[in-house]
Amino acid sequence: MSINEIIELTDTYLISTYNRFPVIFTRGKGCYLYDEENKEYLDFLCGLGVNNLGHGYPSVVYSIKEQIEKLLHVSNLYYIAQQAKLAELVVKHAFAGKMFFCNSGAEANEAAIKLARLYAKDKGITHPEIITAQKSFHGRTLATVAATGQKKVQKGFEPLFAGFNYVPFQDLSAIEKAINDSTAAVMIEPIQGEGGVHVGSPEYLMGVRDICTKRGVLLILDEVQTGLGRTGKLFCYQHTDIEPDILTMAKALGGGLPIGAILAKKQTADHFVPGTHATTFGGNPLSCSAAMAVVHALVNEGILESCQKIGLYFEEKLRELQGKYPFIQEVRGKGLMWGMELNKEGAQIVKDCLDQGLIINCTMGNVLRFLPPLIISHHEVDKGLAILDKVLSKE
Ligand SMILES: *Cc1c(COP(=O)(O)O)cnc(C)c1O
């Protein structure tokens, strides 16, 4: 089938929720994707922060293949070995607590919000409130749309799910002021991804932790995008010495298979009891096998260290471009999560890069976003950013 036929099928039979680029990728290997004509693309987006180990990472492929042959799904009416082992592995490399598995980032945040509400109800709060940040992004379900501090995500879906209060990001006094007797939790991304790659400073994260502890309010960190090695630690909060009460993760966890999760401190986690929350698919043997291979690779195969090192190189190269092109206003990020804010629209640049064989995207209209595989080499960074340089030089 030709690409034009597939586009026509898509337009006819799929609900139009996306603006798609006219490319069909047919295979991937390491940092590269290939289209139907075998054209090669350097992947600096990783399927929106999912393929952190690149495409076809051998141990992940092996563990998926092995599990597919044995068993895919049984439901949570039964004990699932892979789920229990995965939880133990994540806890060992994060903090003492307990996990719940679901299928996506939005679902992980939904679970966190439900848990925070139960925690508040048990404290006698009848109308619990959760403080989130402006420009945050927490998902597309009704509760997470309400949690998201962006009007454009909420528009048309009013009345919004109640109980959220938005404060500017990176502003501790705004949180101090917003907390009241009804506050159940503060929920933030350590680095805002969809909102334009805004980095929460270590002082900010530590300050938020401090305020939450003093006021008896839960700290929920949404690490759906920053998690699983993206910033050079397994989780971004690990660049500081704080711990959240609830940590949410998804995107890169399953190496491309859909899985999300929360990890909660035991006293918090215990507010969920049988019957309060559930999912049919969540934590099935297949997605958990994949996730175990992903976490193993990240912590045991030097990938976090390599991400930190290459991340510094990536930053240096982006800053060189910033020095060269006056329309680049700011370069922000950590590890291998970077944003380049322009003083103009970025859509055409993204399109031109794609034509030239480099995959990036743009958030908030004018922030080019880079989420390359954590296994990327210096050579591939050079190659990708040379394409970007060429495209920028024509602006
Ligand atoms: C992508 C993302 C989500 C939503 O994840 P889905 O799997 O698309 O539901 C939530 N929070 C953050 C920070 C994200 O980047």
Short mmCIF file of C-alpha atoms and ligand atoms in Angstrom, two decimals:
data_model
loop_
_atom_site.label_atom_id
_atom_site.label_comp_id
_atom_site.label_asym_id
_atom_site.label_seq_id
_atom_site.Cartn_x
_atom_site.Cartn_y
_atom_site.Cartn_z
CA MET A 1 0.00 0.00 0.00
CA SER A 2 1.37 3.42 -0.91
CA ILE A 3 1.81 6.19 1.62
CA ASN A 4 -0.96 8.18 -0.04
CA GLU A 5 -3.38 5.28 0.32
CA ILE A 6 -2.51 4.94 3.99
CA ILE A 7 -3.04 8.66 4.53
CA GLU A 8 -6.43 8.35 2.84
CA LEU A 9 -7.39 5.36 5.00
CA THR A 10 -6.32 7.30 8.07
CA ASP A 11 -8.37 10.34 7.10
CA THR A 12 -11.39 8.15 6.39
CA TYR A 13 -11.35 5.77 9.32
CA LEU A 14 -9.47 7.42 12.16
CA ILE A 15 -10.84 10.20 14.32
CA SER A 16 -8.78 13.23 13.59
CA THR A 17 -7.05 13.88 16.93
CA TYR A 18 -3.54 14.35 15.50
CA ASN A 19 -1.72 16.42 12.95
CA ARG A 20 0.61 13.82 11.51
CA PHE A 21 3.73 14.14 9.37
CA PRO A 22 3.48 12.25 6.06
CA VAL A 23 6.04 9.61 6.99
CA ILE A 24 5.59 5.92 7.78
CA PHE A 25 8.37 4.33 9.74
CA THR A 26 8.75 0.63 9.18
CA ARG A 27 11.69 -0.31 11.38
CA GLY A 28 14.12 1.05 13.93
CA LYS A 29 17.59 0.18 15.13
CA GLY A 30 19.47 1.95 17.90
CA CYS A 31 19.20 5.71 17.36
CA TYR A 32 17.75 5.36 13.86
CA LEU A 33 14.34 4.94 12.26
CA TYR A 34 13.76 3.92 8.65
CA ASP A 35 10.80 4.67 6.41
CA GLU A 36 9.28 2.58 3.63
CA GLU A 37 11.90 3.70 1.16
CA ASN A 38 14.62 2.84 3.64
CA LYS A 39 15.45 6.50 4.22
CA GLU A 40 17.34 6.86 7.50
CA TYR A 41 16.29 9.25 10.26
CA LEU A 42 18.17 10.06 13.45
CA ASP A 43 15.60 9.81 16.23
CA PHE A 44 16.00 12.72 18.67
CA LEU A 45 12.46 12.29 20.00
CA CYS A 46 12.21 8.60 20.95
CA GLY A 47 8.47 8.38 20.40
CA LEU A 48 7.94 11.24 22.89
CA GLY A 49 10.37 9.99 25.49
CA VAL A 50 9.42 6.32 25.30
CA ASN A 51 12.31 4.61 23.53
CA ASN A 52 14.99 5.73 25.97
CA LEU A 53 17.13 2.70 25.06
CA GLY A 54 16.71 3.38 21.36
CA HIS A 55 15.05 0.91 19.01
CA GLY A 56 15.50 -2.84 19.31
CA TYR A 57 17.58 -2.89 22.49
CA PRO A 58 18.65 -6.56 22.57
CA SER A 59 17.84 -7.49 26.19
CA VAL A 60 14.43 -5.80 25.98
CA VAL A 61 13.60 -7.54 22.69
CA TYR A 62 14.74 -10.84 24.17
CA SER A 63 12.64 -10.53 27.29
CA ILE A 64 9.53 -9.53 25.32
CA LYS A 65 9.99 -12.44 22.89
CA GLU A 66 10.52 -14.89 25.71
CA GLN A 67 7.43 -13.71 27.61
CA ILE A 68 5.18 -13.58 24.52
CA GLU A 69 5.76 -17.29 23.99
CA LYS A 70 4.74 -18.09 27.57
CA LEU A 71 1.89 -15.85 28.71
CA LEU A 72 0.54 -12.39 27.92
CA HIS A 73 -2.22 -11.63 30.36
CA VAL A 74 -4.07 -13.13 33.30
CA SER A 75 -5.70 -10.16 35.17
CA ASN A 76 -5.01 -8.95 38.67
CA LEU A 77 -7.26 -11.59 40.24
CA TYR A 78 -4.07 -13.66 40.46
CA TYR A 79 -0.52 -13.15 41.65
CA ILE A 80 1.81 -12.04 38.85
CA ALA A 81 5.48 -12.86 39.37
CA GLN A 82 6.77 -10.29 36.85
CA GLN A 83 4.77 -7.51 38.54
CA ALA A 84 6.12 -8.32 41.99
CA LYS A 85 9.70 -8.58 40.75
CA LEU A 86 9.45 -5.35 38.77
CA ALA A 87 8.11 -3.51 41.82
CA GLU A 88 10.97 -4.84 43.95
CA LEU A 89 13.47 -3.71 41.32
CA VAL A 90 12.06 -0.18 41.01
CA VAL A 91 11.80 0.25 44.78
CA LYS A 92 15.40 -0.92 45.19
CA HIS A 93 16.57 1.85 42.86
CA ALA A 94 14.12 4.55 44.04
CA PHE A 95 12.76 4.63 47.59
CA ALA A 96 11.05 2.34 50.11
CA GLY A 97 7.38 2.06 49.24
CA LYS A 98 4.79 0.14 47.28
CA MET A 99 3.73 0.20 43.65
CA PHE A 100 0.55 0.06 41.59
CA PHE A 101 0.77 -0.69 37.86
CA CYS A 102 -1.47 0.74 35.15
CA ASN A 103 -1.10 1.43 31.42
CA SER A 104 -0.15 5.05 30.80
CA GLY A 105 1.04 8.30 32.26
CA ALA A 106 -2.42 9.75 32.62
CA GLU A 107 -3.55 6.63 34.46
CA ALA A 108 -0.57 6.81 36.78
CA ASN A 109 -1.48 10.40 37.62
CA GLU A 110 -5.14 9.41 38.06
CA ALA A 111 -4.03 6.80 40.58
CA ALA A 112 -1.90 9.39 42.37
CA ILE A 113 -4.81 11.84 42.50
CA LYS A 114 -7.19 9.19 43.82
CA LEU A 115 -4.67 8.14 46.45
CA ALA A 116 -4.13 11.75 47.54
CA ARG A 117 -7.90 12.18 47.90
CA LEU A 118 -8.18 9.08 50.09
CA TYR A 119 -5.29 10.35 52.20
CA ALA A 120 -7.07 13.68 52.62
CA LYS A 121 -10.45 12.10 53.41
CA ASP A 122 -8.81 10.04 56.14
CA LYS A 123 -7.50 13.32 57.60
CA GLY A 124 -11.05 14.67 57.65
CA ILE A 125 -10.74 16.92 54.59
CA THR A 126 -14.10 16.76 52.80
CA HIS A 127 -13.17 18.72 49.64
CA PRO A 128 -9.50 17.98 49.03
CA GLU A 129 -7.50 20.22 46.74
CA ILE A 130 -4.33 19.49 44.80
CA ILE A 131 -1.92 22.26 43.87
CA THR A 132 -0.34 21.93 40.42
CA ALA A 133 1.83 24.23 38.34
CA GLN A 134 0.98 26.53 35.47
CA LYS A 135 2.28 25.13 32.16
CA SER A 136 2.28 21.64 33.66
CA PHE A 137 1.14 18.60 31.73
CA HIS A 138 -0.35 15.58 33.50
CA GLY A 139 -2.39 13.81 30.81
CA ARG A 140 -5.58 13.84 28.76
CA THR A 141 -8.15 12.11 30.96
CA LEU A 142 -10.70 14.38 32.62
CA ALA A 143 -8.96 14.51 36.00
CA THR A 144 -5.49 14.94 34.52
CA VAL A 145 -6.73 17.58 32.07
CA ALA A 146 -7.99 19.47 35.10
CA ALA A 147 -4.64 18.92 36.84
CA THR A 148 -2.80 20.26 33.80
CA GLY A 149 -2.12 23.98 34.13
CA GLN A 150 -2.76 24.82 30.46
CA LYS A 151 -6.01 26.34 29.19
CA LYS A 152 -5.52 24.94 25.68
CA VAL A 153 -5.65 21.36 27.03
CA GLN A 154 -8.83 22.09 29.04
CA LYS A 155 -10.75 24.10 26.47
CA GLY A 156 -14.10 22.55 25.53
CA PHE A 157 -14.14 20.00 28.34
CA GLU A 158 -15.72 22.19 30.98
CA PRO A 159 -17.07 21.74 33.58
CA LEU A 160 -13.58 20.74 34.71
CA PHE A 161 -13.06 18.10 37.36
CA ALA A 162 -12.88 20.13 40.58
CA GLY A 163 -10.18 20.39 43.20
CA PHE A 164 -7.11 21.81 41.46
CA ASN A 165 -5.36 25.07 42.13
CA TYR A 166 -2.56 26.33 39.87
CA VAL A 167 0.55 28.21 40.90
CA PRO A 168 3.51 29.52 38.87
CA PHE A 169 6.32 26.94 38.53
CA GLN A 170 9.64 27.60 40.30
CA ASP A 171 7.90 29.84 42.86
CA LEU A 172 7.97 28.59 46.44
CA SER A 173 6.10 31.49 47.97
CA ALA A 174 3.20 30.84 45.57
CA ILE A 175 2.92 27.33 46.99
CA GLU A 176 3.16 28.62 50.58
CA LYS A 177 0.31 31.00 49.86
CA ALA A 178 -1.84 28.46 48.01
CA ILE A 179 -1.71 25.76 50.70
CA ASN A 180 -4.75 25.77 52.99
CA ASP A 181 -6.60 23.36 55.28
CA SER A 182 -8.10 21.56 52.27
CA THR A 183 -4.81 20.93 50.48
CA ALA A 184 -4.13 17.22 49.97
CA ALA A 185 -1.07 17.37 47.75
CA VAL A 186 1.27 19.37 45.59
CA MET A 187 1.85 17.73 42.21
CA ILE A 188 4.66 18.87 39.92
CA GLU A 189 7.00 17.67 37.19
CA PRO A 190 10.68 18.09 38.21
CA ILE A 191 11.19 19.35 34.65
CA GLN A 192 8.09 20.45 32.76
CA GLY A 193 8.16 18.62 29.44
CA GLU A 194 5.14 19.44 27.28
CA GLY A 195 5.03 22.89 28.88
CA GLY A 196 8.30 23.86 27.17
CA VAL A 197 11.15 22.13 29.07
CA HIS A 198 11.23 24.27 32.19
CA VAL A 199 13.70 22.93 34.75
CA GLY A 200 12.75 22.96 38.42
CA SER A 201 15.94 23.88 40.29
CA PRO A 202 17.18 21.56 43.08
CA GLU A 203 16.46 24.41 45.53
CA TYR A 204 12.89 24.57 44.28
CA LEU A 205 12.34 20.81 44.59
CA MET A 206 13.87 20.77 48.06
CA GLY A 207 11.80 23.81 49.01
CA VAL A 208 8.56 22.19 47.83
CA ARG A 209 9.44 19.03 49.78
CA ASP A 210 10.05 21.14 52.86
CA ILE A 211 6.75 22.98 52.60
CA CYS A 212 4.83 19.74 52.02
CA THR A 213 6.44 18.05 55.00
CA LYS A 214 5.79 21.01 57.31
CA ARG A 215 2.15 21.30 56.23
CA GLY A 216 1.37 17.57 56.17
CA VAL A 217 0.68 17.71 52.45
CA LEU A 218 1.71 14.95 50.01
CA LEU A 219 4.34 15.65 47.38
CA ILE A 220 3.48 13.97 44.07
CA LEU A 221 6.23 14.04 41.46
CA ASP A 222 5.11 13.37 37.91
CA GLU A 223 8.16 11.74 36.35
CA VAL A 224 6.30 10.33 33.37
CA GLN A 225 8.70 12.17 31.07
CA THR A 226 11.74 12.80 33.29
CA GLY A 227 11.79 9.24 34.63
CA LEU A 228 13.67 6.12 33.61
CA GLY A 229 17.05 7.68 32.98
CA ARG A 230 16.06 10.66 30.84
CA THR A 231 17.97 13.18 32.98
CA GLY A 232 20.92 10.91 33.82
CA LYS A 233 19.49 9.41 37.01
CA LEU A 234 16.81 6.72 37.08
CA PHE A 235 14.45 9.45 38.34
CA CYS A 236 15.06 13.16 38.17
CA TYR A 237 14.37 13.76 41.88
CA GLN A 238 17.51 11.67 42.56
CA HIS A 239 19.66 14.65 41.56
CA THR A 240 18.58 16.00 44.98
CA ASP A 241 18.30 14.23 48.31
CA ILE A 242 14.54 14.57 48.57
CA GLU A 243 11.95 11.84 48.05
CA PRO A 244 8.33 12.35 46.98
CA ASP A 245 5.39 10.69 48.76
CA ILE A 246 4.06 9.52 45.40
CA LEU A 247 6.11 9.13 42.22
CA THR A 248 4.41 8.57 38.87
CA MET A 249 6.07 7.03 35.83
CA ALA A 250 5.13 5.61 32.43
CA LYS A 251 6.52 6.53 28.97
CA ALA A 252 9.96 4.85 28.94
CA LEU A 253 9.13 2.21 31.54
CA GLY A 254 7.97 -0.47 29.11
CA GLY A 255 10.58 0.08 26.41
CA GLY A 256 7.73 0.72 23.96
CA LEU A 257 5.04 -1.44 25.56
CA PRO A 258 2.30 0.48 27.39
CA ILE A 259 2.78 0.50 31.15
CA GLY A 260 2.51 3.14 33.86
CA ALA A 261 2.95 3.01 37.60
CA ILE A 262 2.97 4.84 40.87
CA LEU A 263 5.39 4.27 43.71
CA ALA A 264 4.08 5.56 47.05
CA LYS A 265 5.56 5.67 50.53
CA LYS A 266 4.04 2.84 52.56
CA GLN A 267 1.88 5.03 54.89
CA THR A 268 0.46 6.77 51.82
CA ALA A 269 0.07 3.60 49.74
CA ASP A 270 -1.93 1.95 52.53
CA HIS A 271 -4.88 4.27 51.83
CA PHE A 272 -5.60 2.07 48.81
CA VAL A 273 -7.19 -1.20 49.92
CA PRO A 274 -8.83 -3.96 47.87
CA GLY A 275 -11.76 -2.44 46.01
CA THR A 276 -10.57 1.19 45.95
CA HIS A 277 -8.65 1.09 42.67
CA ALA A 278 -8.08 -1.41 39.88
CA THR A 279 -7.25 -1.99 36.22
CA THR A 280 -7.74 -4.91 33.84
CA PHE A 281 -4.49 -4.70 31.90
CA GLY A 282 -2.23 -2.92 34.37
CA GLY A 283 0.99 -4.75 35.18
CA ASN A 284 0.42 -7.74 32.94
CA PRO A 285 3.25 -10.27 32.52
CA LEU A 286 4.30 -8.95 29.11
CA SER A 287 4.63 -5.25 29.91
CA CYS A 288 6.27 -6.05 33.26
CA SER A 289 8.84 -8.34 31.61
CA ALA A 290 9.73 -5.57 29.19
CA ALA A 291 9.94 -3.03 32.01
CA MET A 292 12.21 -5.27 34.06
CA ALA A 293 14.62 -5.50 31.13
CA VAL A 294 14.47 -1.70 30.72
CA VAL A 295 15.24 -0.96 34.37
CA HIS A 296 17.98 -3.62 34.47
CA ALA A 297 19.64 -2.12 31.40
CA LEU A 298 19.44 1.42 32.76
CA VAL A 299 20.97 0.63 36.15
CA ASN A 300 23.37 -2.18 35.25
CA GLU A 301 24.72 -1.31 31.82
CA GLY A 302 26.25 2.11 32.43
CA ILE A 303 23.49 3.93 30.56
CA LEU A 304 22.75 6.50 33.28
CA GLU A 305 26.43 7.48 33.47
CA SER A 306 26.64 7.68 29.70
CA CYS A 307 23.49 9.83 29.58
CA GLN A 308 25.04 12.29 32.04
CA LYS A 309 28.27 12.50 30.04
CA ILE A 310 26.71 12.75 26.58
CA GLY A 311 24.11 15.11 28.03
CA LEU A 312 26.84 17.63 28.86
CA TYR A 313 28.17 17.32 25.32
CA PHE A 314 24.67 17.75 23.90
CA GLU A 315 24.22 20.90 25.97
CA GLU A 316 27.57 22.30 24.84
CA LYS A 317 26.60 21.75 21.19
CA LEU A 318 23.17 23.36 21.67
CA ARG A 319 24.81 26.36 23.33
CA GLU A 320 27.16 26.68 20.35
CA LEU A 321 24.10 26.94 18.12
CA GLN A 322 22.61 29.48 20.51
CA GLY A 323 25.77 31.58 20.12
CA LYS A 324 25.44 31.35 16.35
CA TYR A 325 21.74 32.17 15.86
CA PRO A 326 20.27 35.23 17.58
CA PHE A 327 16.71 33.90 17.25
CA ILE A 328 17.55 31.18 19.81
CA GLN A 329 16.48 32.72 23.10
CA GLU A 330 17.25 30.05 25.63
CA VAL A 331 18.57 26.49 25.93
CA ARG A 332 17.20 24.54 28.92
CA GLY A 333 17.35 20.99 30.15
CA LYS A 334 19.21 18.25 31.92
CA GLY A 335 20.75 14.92 30.91
CA LEU A 336 19.23 14.18 27.52
CA MET A 337 16.06 16.24 27.87
CA TRP A 338 16.53 19.60 26.18
CA GLY A 339 14.47 22.51 24.97
CA MET A 340 15.58 25.33 22.68
CA GLU A 341 13.31 28.34 22.92
CA LEU A 342 13.06 30.43 19.78
CA ASN A 343 11.66 33.91 19.38
CA LYS A 344 9.52 32.52 16.54
CA GLU A 345 7.44 29.49 15.58
CA GLY A 346 9.28 26.16 15.41
CA ALA A 347 6.92 24.09 13.24
CA GLN A 348 8.71 24.68 9.93
CA ILE A 349 12.09 23.88 11.48
CA VAL A 350 10.73 20.55 12.75
CA LYS A 351 9.40 19.79 9.27
CA ASP A 352 12.66 20.74 7.55
CA CYS A 353 14.67 18.62 10.01
CA LEU A 354 12.40 15.65 9.24
CA ASP A 355 13.02 16.14 5.51
CA GLN A 356 16.75 16.16 6.23
CA GLY A 357 16.56 13.00 8.35
CA LEU A 358 16.37 14.33 11.91
CA ILE A 359 13.37 13.74 14.15
CA ILE A 360 12.65 16.41 16.78
CA ASN A 361 9.46 18.15 17.87
CA CYS A 362 8.25 21.48 19.11
CA THR A 363 6.21 22.27 22.24
CA MET A 364 4.33 25.46 23.11
CA GLY A 365 4.75 26.63 19.51
CA ASN A 366 8.32 27.87 19.86
CA VAL A 367 10.36 25.42 21.94
CA LEU A 368 12.26 22.80 19.95
CA ARG A 369 12.43 19.68 22.09
CA PHE A 370 15.16 17.04 22.03
CA LEU A 371 14.72 13.63 23.69
CA PRO A 372 17.41 11.50 22.01
CA PRO A 373 18.06 7.87 23.00
CA LEU A 374 20.23 7.57 26.11
CA ILE A 375 22.52 5.21 24.18
CA ILE A 376 23.46 7.94 21.70
CA SER A 377 27.13 8.40 20.75
CA HIS A 378 29.10 11.63 20.30
CA HIS A 379 29.17 10.93 16.59
CA GLU A 380 25.38 10.70 16.39
CA VAL A 381 24.95 13.89 18.43
CA ASP A 382 27.26 15.65 15.97
CA LYS A 383 25.42 14.20 13.01
CA GLY A 384 21.95 15.18 14.28
CA LEU A 385 22.93 18.67 15.38
CA ALA A 386 24.73 19.28 12.07
CA ILE A 387 21.37 18.70 10.37
CA LEU A 388 19.74 21.13 12.81
CA ASP A 389 22.50 23.67 12.16
CA LYS A 390 21.94 23.40 8.42
CA VAL A 391 18.19 23.89 8.83
CA LEU A 392 18.65 26.83 11.23
CA SER A 393 21.11 28.49 8.84
CA LYS A 394 18.30 28.82 6.28
CA GLU A 395 15.97 30.57 8.75
C1 LIG B 1 3.24 12.28 28.55
C2 LIG B 1 2.99 12.75 29.92
C3 LIG B 1 1.84 12.37 30.64
C4 LIG B 1 0.74 11.56 30.01
O1 LIG B 1 1.15 10.28 29.68
P1 LIG B 1 0.23 9.37 28.72
O2 LIG B 1 0.93 8.04 28.72
O3 LIG B 1 0.19 10.03 27.39
O4 LIG B 1 -1.11 9.31 29.35
C5 LIG B 1 1.72 12.79 31.94
N1 LIG B 1 2.67 13.53 32.54
C6 LIG B 1 3.79 13.92 31.88
C7 LIG B 1 4.81 14.73 32.60
C8 LIG B 1 3.98 13.56 30.55
O5 LIG B 1 5.07 13.97 29.90
#
